[in-house]
Short mmCIF file of C-alpha atoms in Angstrom, two decimals:
data_model
loop_
_atom_site.label_atom_id
_atom_site.label_comp_id
_atom_site.label_asym_id
_atom_site.label_seq_id
_atom_site.Cartn_x
_atom_site.Cartn_y
_atom_site.Cartn_z
CA MET A 1 -11.38 22.91 8.85
CA PRO A 2 -9.30 19.64 8.45
CA GLU A 3 -9.66 18.15 5.02
CA GLN A 4 -11.67 15.45 4.53
CA VAL A 5 -10.16 12.67 4.05
CA ARG A 6 -11.69 9.71 2.08
CA TYR A 7 -10.70 5.96 3.20
CA LEU A 8 -10.73 2.83 1.48
CA THR A 9 -12.92 0.16 2.12
CA ALA A 10 -11.69 -3.34 2.87
CA GLU A 11 -14.40 -4.34 -0.44
CA GLU A 12 -12.10 -1.52 -2.70
CA ILE A 13 -9.34 -3.14 -1.09
CA ILE A 14 -10.04 -6.96 -2.09
CA GLU A 15 -11.56 -5.63 -5.27
CA ILE A 16 -7.75 -4.36 -5.99
CA ASN A 17 -6.20 -7.38 -5.38
CA LYS A 18 -8.32 -9.16 -8.28
CA ARG A 19 -7.84 -6.91 -10.68
CA VAL A 20 -4.02 -6.67 -9.85
CA LEU A 21 -3.68 -9.73 -10.43
CA SER A 22 -5.51 -10.21 -13.55
CA GLU A 23 -3.87 -7.28 -14.97
CA ILE A 24 -0.24 -7.66 -14.03
CA LYS A 25 0.65 -11.69 -14.16
CA VAL A 26 4.03 -11.95 -12.24
CA LYS A 27 4.07 -15.91 -11.57
CA ARG A 28 2.06 -18.47 -12.88
CA ALA A 29 0.28 -19.21 -9.64
CA ASP A 30 -0.71 -16.16 -8.97
CA SER A 31 -4.47 -16.15 -7.90
CA HIS A 32 -6.81 -13.93 -5.78
CA ARG A 33 -7.17 -15.68 -2.67
CA VAL A 34 -7.95 -13.58 0.65
CA ALA A 35 -6.02 -14.98 3.56
CA SER A 36 -7.16 -12.62 5.78
CA ARG A 37 -9.80 -10.17 5.42
CA LYS A 38 -9.03 -9.46 9.27
CA LYS A 39 -5.43 -7.92 8.32
CA VAL A 40 -6.81 -6.30 5.84
CA GLU A 41 -9.25 -4.88 8.38
CA ASP A 42 -6.65 -4.07 10.65
CA ALA A 43 -4.25 -2.14 7.89
CA LEU A 44 -7.02 -0.16 7.16
CA ALA A 45 -8.24 0.64 10.56
CA GLU A 46 -4.72 1.64 11.83
CA VAL A 47 -4.47 4.30 8.48
CA LEU A 48 -8.12 5.34 10.37
CA GLU A 49 -6.06 6.17 13.48
CA GLN A 50 -3.59 8.28 12.32
CA GLU A 51 -3.60 11.26 12.99
CA GLY A 52 -1.65 13.73 9.82
CA ASP A 53 -1.95 14.43 6.59
CA VAL A 54 -3.01 12.25 3.88
CA TYR A 55 0.50 11.43 2.30
CA TRP A 56 1.84 10.08 6.28
CA LYS A 57 -2.35 7.83 5.99
CA ALA A 58 -0.64 6.94 2.48
CA ALA A 59 2.64 5.82 4.20
CA THR A 60 0.54 3.70 6.77
CA LEU A 61 -1.23 2.16 4.49
CA LEU A 62 1.12 0.99 1.94
CA VAL A 63 3.24 -0.30 4.85
CA GLY A 64 0.32 -1.68 6.74
CA LEU A 65 -0.87 -4.52 3.61
CA ILE A 66 2.79 -4.77 2.88
CA LYS A 67 2.94 -6.02 6.12
CA ALA A 68 -0.40 -7.52 6.87
CA HIS A 69 0.62 -10.39 3.31
CA ALA A 70 -3.67 -10.66 3.53
CA PHE A 71 -3.44 -12.39 0.14
CA ASP A 72 -1.94 -15.25 -1.15
CA SER A 73 -0.77 -13.70 -4.49
CA GLY A 74 0.03 -9.59 -4.95
CA ASN A 75 0.58 -8.32 -1.85
CA ARG A 76 2.36 -5.61 -2.66
CA ARG A 77 1.34 -4.61 -5.87
CA THR A 78 -2.22 -4.48 -4.26
CA ALA A 79 -0.69 -2.55 -1.51
CA TYR A 80 0.79 -0.06 -4.55
CA ALA A 81 -2.49 -0.07 -6.65
CA ALA A 82 -4.59 1.02 -3.24
CA THR A 83 -2.11 3.24 -1.93
CA LYS A 84 -2.38 5.10 -5.56
CA VAL A 85 -6.28 4.93 -5.81
CA PHE A 86 -6.01 5.70 -2.09
CA LEU A 87 -4.23 9.57 -3.12
CA GLU A 88 -6.53 9.92 -6.09
CA ALA A 89 -9.22 9.76 -3.94
CA ASN A 90 -7.91 12.34 -2.53
CA GLY A 91 -7.24 14.66 -4.63
CA LYS A 92 -3.52 13.84 -4.81
CA LYS A 93 -1.39 12.67 -7.79
CA LEU A 94 1.20 10.00 -7.01
CA ASP A 95 3.85 10.61 -9.77
CA ILE A 96 6.64 7.49 -8.95
CA ASP A 97 6.34 4.11 -10.81
CA VAL A 98 5.87 0.95 -8.54
CA GLN A 99 9.60 0.53 -6.99
CA PRO A 100 9.93 -3.89 -6.05
CA LYS A 101 12.93 -3.30 -4.51
CA VAL A 102 11.66 -0.58 -2.34
CA LEU A 103 8.46 -2.25 -1.77
CA ALA A 104 9.77 -5.45 -0.75
CA GLY A 105 12.68 -3.30 1.98
CA ILE A 106 9.17 -1.97 3.33
CA ARG A 107 8.27 -5.78 3.42
CA GLU A 108 12.01 -5.90 5.72
CA GLY A 109 11.42 -3.40 7.92
CA PHE A 110 14.30 -1.71 6.02
CA TYR A 111 12.19 1.70 5.58
CA GLN A 112 10.54 3.61 8.45
CA THR A 113 6.97 5.09 7.42
CA ARG A 114 8.64 8.27 7.84
CA GLU A 115 10.50 7.40 4.57
CA VAL A 116 8.22 5.91 2.72
CA MET A 117 5.36 8.75 3.17
CA GLU A 118 8.20 11.29 1.70
CA TRP A 119 8.60 8.51 -1.28
CA LEU A 120 4.92 8.90 -1.87
CA LYS A 121 5.76 12.67 -2.21
CA GLY A 122 8.30 12.27 -4.97
CA ARG A 123 11.42 12.84 -2.54
CA GLY A 124 13.01 10.04 -3.63
CA ILE A 125 13.99 7.03 -1.02
CA ARG A 126 17.44 5.47 -0.19
CA ALA A 127 18.35 2.01 -1.69
CA PHE A 128 17.34 -0.66 -0.14
CA VAL A 129 20.20 -2.90 0.90
CA ARG A 130 19.83 -6.52 2.01
CA PRO A 131 21.43 -6.47 5.90
#
């Protein structure tokens, strides 16, 4: 029997953005504002459509939210935090520290989703180098 996956909602992602911006200020101008709720919903729909295990779905979530740029501030921080919440809600632990260069590489399309999945599993990832 396939495992039951607990998916995040758009409301939960929006709340994660609020929390991340209040807890992890990077710029003085950081402020919570949803630029496009539809982009959040589209990223979540992509996760729902995916076959594969929870790590594949988590990688799809991380990549989708980073590339969607659905918030005025904190998109990468929000995507990472949401991925961590998603994995924990599904009985998995994210044993990697946030790596801003990896998140920037995801945003720029440097990594394939499969590489991101392996990184989320704790197997490392190649260094991001801008072309």
